Amino acid sequence: MITRKLTTAFAALFVISFFNVSFGQSRNDLDGDGIKNKRDKCPATPAGVKVDENGCPFDTDKDGIADYLDKCPDLPGSLEMNGCQDKDKDGVADNDDICPDVPGDSRFKGCPDSDADGIEDSKDKCPNAKGSDMFAGCPDTDGDGIEDAKDRCPDSEKGVKVDSNGCAADSDMDGIIDANDKCPGTQSGVKVDEKGCPSDTDGDGVIDSEDKCPTAVGDRNNGGCPVEKKETPKPRLQLTSRTLNYAANLATISDDKVPMLDEVVSILKAYPDYNLKISGFSDAIEKGSKDNTLSQSRAEAVSSYLVSKGIPENRISITAYGATMPVSTVKTTAARAKNRRVQLEFIQQK
């Protein structure tokens, strides 16, 4: 830039000198500086510029830049700085540099901006931490509008509403920040769950603070407590016995006996306060009647069927009587058929 200016200046001087000569200026002193051409080492010096005995412009500080082009003629400088010095090498000439001994920024007349936040150090309250104009150069790391120096939570999640201390807001002070609180207006002092809503431990729709029975599912109209149901007692079992008859010498349960046994199962399930006594009998002439084997087998077969249908064994008792307790002593086929039986008796528990 400076070289171009000098070239332009010399070209202009040449034109001016030619113009002056053309109109009668002395041909012996083309630049009119008082030094004849033969001794003038700088024959194109601009008019009016003070020259030395050689006809060249004075360079007081001997820096190679003529005084008339040197902004700092009394101090040796550089061509880049228009003849001035730049001691801190920041690209700002000392005559224009407010901070000539410290490398700085041309935007701030040579003064530094150490944290490169666009605020010069002299006006930056936090010169070593990148900040903003809002806080005179100090930072607001989480961007919540509260500078870090006054922010108790300077690393809060961006975008989360904060309180006056810079921490995530908890409007109802339940320990759950507003950003995660599904019930941000919960009354102070009310116990809340992980979502910030009033706790309902038993899940009955009545919050614990209003629930008189917080650990038992209850009714809102009963203060959250269960409503006691008054059970109507079942009527006493009226028909308390059943009898199954068998063919001679058989103990298996035939298909025609299944409906009656299923009815017995239903009764025992409906009346858990009743047990069942099973008594096995045989007639006098059946095989195994004397040692009660057949009557025992008949009773056990009935018991096994009932147990298979879900009746606990401890609700069933078995007794084998053989032919000792006939219902008829008549020695006829029909009478003996009545004696071949299993008797079922429902007995209420004490």
Short mmCIF file of C-alpha atoms in Angstrom, two decimals:
data_model
loop_
_atom_site.label_atom_id
_atom_site.label_comp_id
_atom_site.label_asym_id
_atom_site.label_seq_id
_atom_site.Cartn_x
_atom_site.Cartn_y
_atom_site.Cartn_z
CA MET A 1 0.00 0.00 0.00
CA ILE A 2 2.75 2.46 1.03
CA THR A 3 4.88 1.54 -2.03
CA ARG A 4 1.92 2.18 -4.30
CA LYS A 5 1.37 5.60 -2.69
CA LEU A 6 5.04 6.53 -3.19
CA THR A 7 4.93 5.42 -6.86
CA THR A 8 1.76 7.45 -7.42
CA ALA A 9 3.33 10.48 -5.73
CA PHE A 10 6.47 10.30 -7.85
CA ALA A 11 4.37 9.95 -11.03
CA ALA A 12 2.38 13.03 -10.06
CA LEU A 13 5.56 14.97 -9.40
CA PHE A 14 6.87 14.04 -12.81
CA VAL A 15 3.70 15.33 -14.45
CA ILE A 16 3.83 18.54 -12.40
CA SER A 17 7.51 19.05 -13.25
CA PHE A 18 6.84 18.53 -16.95
CA PHE A 19 3.93 20.95 -16.72
CA ASN A 20 6.09 23.53 -14.98
CA VAL A 21 8.93 23.16 -17.50
CA SER A 22 6.49 23.42 -20.35
CA PHE A 23 5.32 26.71 -18.98
CA GLY A 24 8.76 28.19 -18.37
CA GLN A 25 10.07 26.52 -15.11
CA SER A 26 13.88 26.20 -15.13
CA ARG A 27 15.06 23.17 -17.00
CA ASN A 28 18.08 23.14 -14.71
CA ASP A 29 15.88 22.34 -11.63
CA LEU A 30 12.99 20.21 -12.77
CA ASP A 31 11.45 19.71 -9.30
CA GLY A 32 12.02 23.34 -8.25
CA ASP A 33 13.65 22.38 -4.97
CA GLY A 34 16.64 24.70 -5.40
CA ILE A 35 19.06 21.92 -6.28
CA LYS A 36 20.13 21.79 -9.87
CA ASN A 37 19.48 18.66 -11.78
CA LYS A 38 23.14 17.67 -12.00
CA ARG A 39 23.41 17.46 -8.19
CA ASP A 40 19.81 16.43 -7.45
CA LYS A 41 19.67 12.79 -6.45
CA CYS A 42 15.89 13.01 -6.08
CA PRO A 43 14.83 15.07 -9.14
CA ALA A 44 11.14 14.24 -8.72
CA THR A 45 10.64 15.55 -5.16
CA PRO A 46 7.14 17.04 -4.82
CA ALA A 47 6.96 20.80 -4.78
CA GLY A 48 7.22 22.39 -1.34
CA VAL A 49 8.92 19.39 0.29
CA LYS A 50 11.99 20.39 2.26
CA VAL A 51 15.14 18.69 0.88
CA ASP A 52 18.75 18.17 1.92
CA GLU A 53 21.90 19.17 -0.02
CA ASN A 54 21.39 16.26 -2.36
CA GLY A 55 17.87 17.38 -3.28
CA CYS A 56 16.23 14.48 -1.45
CA PRO A 57 13.42 14.81 1.13
CA PHE A 58 14.62 14.83 4.72
CA ASP A 59 14.39 11.53 6.69
CA THR A 60 14.97 12.70 10.23
CA ASP A 61 14.74 9.25 11.90
CA LYS A 62 16.71 7.51 9.14
CA ASP A 63 14.10 4.78 8.71
CA GLY A 64 14.04 4.99 4.91
CA ILE A 65 10.74 6.85 4.85
CA ALA A 66 10.84 10.57 3.95
CA ASP A 67 9.51 12.90 6.62
CA TYR A 68 6.69 14.12 4.43
CA LEU A 69 5.40 10.54 4.16
CA ASP A 70 6.37 9.53 7.71
CA LYS A 71 3.62 9.76 10.33
CA CYS A 72 6.28 9.38 13.00
CA PRO A 73 9.26 11.32 11.54
CA ASP A 74 11.19 11.44 14.82
CA LEU A 75 11.12 7.67 15.52
CA PRO A 76 12.40 4.98 13.16
CA GLY A 77 9.49 2.79 12.03
CA SER A 78 8.38 0.50 9.27
CA LEU A 79 6.86 1.00 5.86
CA GLU A 80 3.83 -1.14 6.94
CA MET A 81 3.17 1.23 9.82
CA ASN A 82 3.67 4.42 7.71
CA GLY A 83 6.98 5.07 9.39
CA CYS A 84 5.76 4.41 12.92
CA GLN A 85 6.64 1.64 15.35
CA ASP A 86 4.57 -1.37 16.46
CA LYS A 87 6.39 -2.57 19.56
CA ASP A 88 3.78 -5.20 20.53
CA LYS A 89 3.52 -6.55 16.97
CA ASP A 90 -0.28 -6.48 16.98
CA GLY A 91 -0.65 -4.72 13.64
CA VAL A 92 -1.64 -1.40 15.21
CA ALA A 93 0.96 1.40 14.99
CA ASP A 94 2.08 2.75 18.35
CA ASN A 95 0.83 6.25 17.55
CA ASP A 96 -2.68 4.76 17.17
CA ASP A 97 -2.27 2.05 19.83
CA ILE A 98 -3.84 2.80 23.22
CA CYS A 99 -2.09 -0.29 24.60
CA PRO A 100 1.26 -0.16 22.75
CA ASP A 101 3.04 -2.58 25.09
CA VAL A 102 0.42 -5.35 24.96
CA PRO A 103 -0.63 -7.21 21.79
CA GLY A 104 -4.23 -6.28 21.14
CA ASP A 105 -7.06 -6.03 18.65
CA SER A 106 -7.44 -3.36 15.98
CA ARG A 107 -11.14 -3.12 16.88
CA PHE A 108 -10.13 -1.80 20.28
CA LYS A 109 -7.26 0.48 19.12
CA GLY A 110 -4.66 -2.12 19.95
CA CYS A 111 -5.98 -3.14 23.35
CA PRO A 112 -6.52 -6.83 24.11
CA ASP A 113 -9.63 -9.00 24.29
CA SER A 114 -8.09 -12.00 26.06
CA ASP A 115 -11.18 -14.23 26.01
CA ALA A 116 -12.21 -13.24 22.45
CA ASP A 117 -15.75 -12.43 23.50
CA GLY A 118 -15.85 -9.11 21.65
CA ILE A 119 -15.39 -7.05 24.84
CA GLU A 120 -12.01 -5.46 25.43
CA ASP A 121 -10.30 -6.38 28.67
CA SER A 122 -10.52 -2.86 30.14
CA LYS A 123 -14.31 -3.08 30.02
CA ASP A 124 -14.57 -6.82 30.69
CA LYS A 125 -15.34 -7.85 34.28
CA CYS A 126 -14.33 -11.40 33.39
CA PRO A 127 -11.46 -10.91 30.89
CA ASN A 128 -10.42 -14.57 31.02
CA ALA A 129 -13.86 -16.10 30.56
CA LYS A 130 -15.94 -15.65 27.41
CA GLY A 131 -19.07 -13.73 28.29
CA SER A 132 -21.70 -11.34 26.96
CA ASP A 133 -22.50 -7.63 26.91
CA MET A 134 -25.49 -8.31 29.20
CA PHE A 135 -23.12 -9.22 32.04
CA ALA A 136 -20.20 -6.91 31.17
CA GLY A 137 -18.20 -9.74 29.65
CA CYS A 138 -18.98 -12.37 32.30
CA PRO A 139 -20.43 -15.76 31.31
CA ASP A 140 -23.91 -17.28 31.66
CA THR A 141 -23.02 -20.88 30.86
CA ASP A 142 -26.55 -22.32 30.91
CA GLY A 143 -28.14 -19.30 29.21
CA ASP A 144 -30.79 -18.85 31.89
CA GLY A 145 -30.33 -15.09 32.20
CA ILE A 146 -28.35 -15.29 35.45
CA GLU A 147 -24.60 -14.80 35.26
CA ASP A 148 -22.50 -17.66 36.58
CA ALA A 149 -21.13 -15.64 39.52
CA LYS A 150 -24.68 -15.32 40.91
CA ASP A 151 -26.01 -18.66 39.62
CA ARG A 152 -26.16 -21.47 42.19
CA CYS A 153 -26.75 -23.93 39.36
CA PRO A 154 -24.63 -22.59 36.47
CA ASP A 155 -24.89 -25.86 34.55
CA SER A 156 -28.70 -26.23 34.54
CA GLU A 157 -30.21 -27.91 31.50
CA LYS A 158 -30.81 -25.37 28.77
CA GLY A 159 -34.43 -24.39 28.28
CA VAL A 160 -35.53 -25.46 31.76
CA LYS A 161 -37.38 -22.82 33.76
CA VAL A 162 -35.24 -21.62 36.69
CA ASP A 163 -35.83 -19.77 39.93
CA SER A 164 -34.12 -16.58 41.12
CA ASN A 165 -31.04 -18.60 42.12
CA GLY A 166 -30.62 -20.04 38.63
CA CYS A 167 -31.66 -23.53 39.67
CA ALA A 168 -34.43 -25.58 38.06
CA ALA A 169 -37.72 -24.22 39.36
CA ASP A 170 -39.82 -26.26 41.81
CA SER A 171 -42.89 -24.05 42.20
CA ASP A 172 -44.69 -26.23 44.75
CA MET A 173 -41.45 -27.14 46.57
CA ASP A 174 -42.20 -30.86 46.54
CA GLY A 175 -38.72 -31.89 45.45
CA ILE A 176 -39.72 -32.49 41.82
CA ILE A 177 -38.64 -29.72 39.42
CA ASP A 178 -41.39 -28.13 37.34
CA ALA A 179 -39.98 -29.58 34.11
CA ASN A 180 -40.64 -33.11 35.45
CA ASP A 181 -43.62 -32.33 37.69
CA LYS A 182 -46.96 -33.61 36.38
CA CYS A 183 -48.76 -31.80 39.22
CA PRO A 184 -46.78 -28.54 39.68
CA GLY A 185 -49.48 -26.93 41.80
CA THR A 186 -49.59 -29.52 44.57
CA GLN A 187 -50.37 -28.04 47.97
CA SER A 188 -47.32 -27.46 50.14
CA GLY A 189 -46.58 -30.28 52.58
CA VAL A 190 -48.49 -32.95 50.66
CA LYS A 191 -46.45 -36.10 50.07
CA VAL A 192 -45.93 -36.73 46.34
CA ASP A 193 -44.82 -39.59 44.11
CA GLU A 194 -41.98 -39.61 41.59
CA LYS A 195 -44.13 -37.63 39.14
CA GLY A 196 -44.78 -34.85 41.64
CA CYS A 197 -48.43 -35.80 42.11
CA PRO A 198 -50.04 -36.48 45.51
CA SER A 199 -49.26 -40.01 46.66
CA ASP A 200 -52.01 -42.63 46.62
CA THR A 201 -50.27 -45.61 48.15
CA ASP A 202 -53.20 -48.02 47.90
CA GLY A 203 -54.34 -46.75 44.47
CA ASP A 204 -57.94 -46.29 45.51
CA GLY A 205 -58.26 -42.78 44.07
CA VAL A 206 -58.02 -41.08 47.47
CA ILE A 207 -54.69 -39.31 48.03
CA ASP A 208 -52.76 -40.30 51.13
CA SER A 209 -53.17 -36.90 52.81
CA GLU A 210 -56.95 -37.37 52.70
CA ASP A 211 -57.02 -41.16 53.07
CA LYS A 212 -57.82 -42.44 56.56
CA CYS A 213 -56.69 -45.89 55.44
CA PRO A 214 -53.76 -45.11 53.03
CA THR A 215 -52.56 -48.70 52.81
CA ALA A 216 -55.94 -50.34 52.24
CA VAL A 217 -58.07 -49.98 49.12
CA GLY A 218 -61.20 -48.20 50.19
CA ASP A 219 -64.14 -46.04 49.24
CA ARG A 220 -63.94 -42.26 48.71
CA ASN A 221 -67.25 -41.85 50.53
CA ASN A 222 -65.81 -43.72 53.50
CA GLY A 223 -62.68 -41.58 53.88
CA GLY A 224 -60.62 -43.98 51.77
CA CYS A 225 -61.29 -46.91 54.06
CA PRO A 226 -62.87 -50.20 53.00
CA VAL A 227 -66.61 -50.56 53.48
CA GLU A 228 -67.39 -53.57 55.58
CA LYS A 229 -69.78 -55.86 53.77
CA LYS A 230 -72.35 -57.59 55.87
CA GLU A 231 -72.53 -61.09 54.53
CA THR A 232 -75.85 -62.87 54.68
CA PRO A 233 -75.24 -66.18 56.38
CA LYS A 234 -75.91 -69.19 54.21
CA PRO A 235 -78.88 -71.29 55.20
CA ARG A 236 -78.11 -74.46 57.07
CA LEU A 237 -77.71 -77.43 54.79
CA GLN A 238 -81.06 -79.17 54.80
CA LEU A 239 -80.48 -82.43 52.95
CA THR A 240 -77.48 -83.82 54.77
CA SER A 241 -77.06 -87.28 53.28
CA ARG A 242 -76.85 -89.19 49.98
CA THR A 243 -76.82 -92.91 49.22
CA LEU A 244 -75.26 -94.76 46.27
CA ASN A 245 -76.16 -98.42 45.63
CA TYR A 246 -73.92 -100.98 43.92
CA ALA A 247 -74.19 -104.15 41.90
CA ALA A 248 -72.98 -107.32 43.62
CA ASN A 249 -69.22 -107.64 44.14
CA LEU A 250 -68.46 -104.24 42.40
CA ALA A 251 -66.79 -101.12 43.86
CA THR A 252 -66.27 -99.01 40.72
CA ILE A 253 -68.24 -95.81 40.11
CA SER A 254 -70.66 -96.29 37.25
CA ASP A 255 -71.73 -93.45 34.95
CA ASP A 256 -75.13 -93.20 36.54
CA LYS A 257 -73.51 -92.28 39.89
CA VAL A 258 -71.45 -89.34 38.49
CA PRO A 259 -74.26 -86.70 38.56
CA MET A 260 -74.92 -87.37 42.24
CA LEU A 261 -71.22 -87.19 43.13
CA ASP A 262 -70.85 -83.93 41.18
CA GLU A 263 -73.73 -82.54 43.21
CA VAL A 264 -71.85 -83.52 46.39
CA VAL A 265 -68.77 -81.67 45.10
CA SER A 266 -70.84 -78.51 44.52
CA ILE A 267 -72.35 -78.70 48.00
CA LEU A 268 -68.96 -79.10 49.70
CA LYS A 269 -67.56 -76.11 47.78
CA ALA A 270 -70.58 -73.96 48.55
CA TYR A 271 -70.50 -74.93 52.25
CA PRO A 272 -66.86 -74.88 53.38
CA ASP A 273 -68.02 -75.25 56.98
CA TYR A 274 -69.22 -78.81 56.27
CA ASN A 275 -67.16 -82.00 56.03
CA LEU A 276 -68.17 -85.33 54.52
CA LYS A 277 -68.35 -88.75 56.15
CA ILE A 278 -68.25 -91.69 53.71
CA SER A 279 -69.51 -95.07 54.98
CA GLY A 280 -69.08 -98.25 52.90
CA PHE A 281 -71.38 -101.30 53.19
CA SER A 282 -71.82 -104.74 51.59
CA ASP A 283 -74.41 -107.49 51.75
CA ALA A 284 -73.87 -110.70 53.70
CA ILE A 285 -73.06 -112.99 50.78
CA GLU A 286 -70.67 -110.76 48.78
CA LYS A 287 -67.05 -111.74 48.42
CA GLY A 288 -64.98 -109.72 50.89
CA SER A 289 -67.93 -108.77 53.05
CA LYS A 290 -66.65 -110.51 56.14
CA ASP A 291 -63.33 -108.58 56.33
CA ASN A 292 -64.87 -105.31 55.07
CA THR A 293 -62.58 -105.26 52.00
CA LEU A 294 -65.36 -104.57 49.50
CA SER A 295 -67.04 -101.89 51.59
CA GLN A 296 -63.68 -100.17 52.11
CA SER A 297 -63.01 -100.17 48.36
CA ARG A 298 -66.44 -98.69 47.65
CA ALA A 299 -65.84 -95.83 50.14
CA GLU A 300 -62.31 -95.16 48.84
CA ALA A 301 -63.51 -95.01 45.22
CA VAL A 302 -66.02 -92.30 46.11
CA SER A 303 -63.40 -90.38 48.12
CA SER A 304 -60.89 -90.51 45.23
CA TYR A 305 -63.46 -89.09 42.82
CA LEU A 306 -64.29 -86.17 45.14
CA VAL A 307 -60.61 -85.38 45.72
CA SER A 308 -60.02 -85.38 41.94
CA LYS A 309 -62.69 -82.67 41.71
CA GLY A 310 -60.89 -80.40 44.16
CA ILE A 311 -62.22 -81.42 47.57
CA PRO A 312 -59.38 -81.50 50.18
CA GLU A 313 -58.75 -84.91 51.71
CA ASN A 314 -58.87 -83.46 55.22
CA ARG A 315 -62.58 -82.74 54.73
CA ILE A 316 -63.36 -86.40 54.05
CA SER A 317 -63.46 -89.32 56.49
CA ILE A 318 -63.95 -93.00 55.51
CA THR A 319 -65.38 -95.91 57.50
CA ALA A 320 -65.97 -99.46 56.21
CA TYR A 321 -68.76 -101.43 57.92
CA GLY A 322 -69.02 -104.48 55.68
CA ALA A 323 -72.32 -106.38 56.19
CA THR A 324 -72.66 -105.46 59.87
CA MET A 325 -75.25 -102.70 59.43
CA PRO A 326 -77.85 -103.86 56.88
CA VAL A 327 -80.82 -101.68 56.12
CA SER A 328 -82.86 -104.87 55.50
CA THR A 329 -82.54 -108.33 56.99
CA VAL A 330 -84.88 -109.96 54.53
CA LYS A 331 -83.06 -112.61 52.56
CA THR A 332 -84.25 -111.61 49.14
CA THR A 333 -82.40 -110.27 46.10
CA ALA A 334 -84.10 -106.85 46.39
CA ALA A 335 -83.28 -106.60 50.11
CA ARG A 336 -79.62 -107.50 49.60
CA ALA A 337 -79.38 -104.84 46.81
CA LYS A 338 -80.34 -102.15 49.35
CA ASN A 339 -77.50 -103.28 51.66
CA ARG A 340 -74.81 -102.89 48.91
CA ARG A 341 -74.27 -99.15 49.33
CA VAL A 342 -72.09 -96.11 50.12
CA GLN A 343 -73.67 -93.55 52.39
CA LEU A 344 -72.55 -89.87 52.24
CA GLU A 345 -73.28 -87.67 55.25
CA PHE A 346 -72.59 -83.90 55.49
CA ILE A 347 -71.41 -82.96 58.97
CA GLN A 348 -71.09 -79.32 60.06
CA GLN A 349 -67.74 -78.44 61.55
CA LYS A 350 -67.65 -77.38 65.16
#
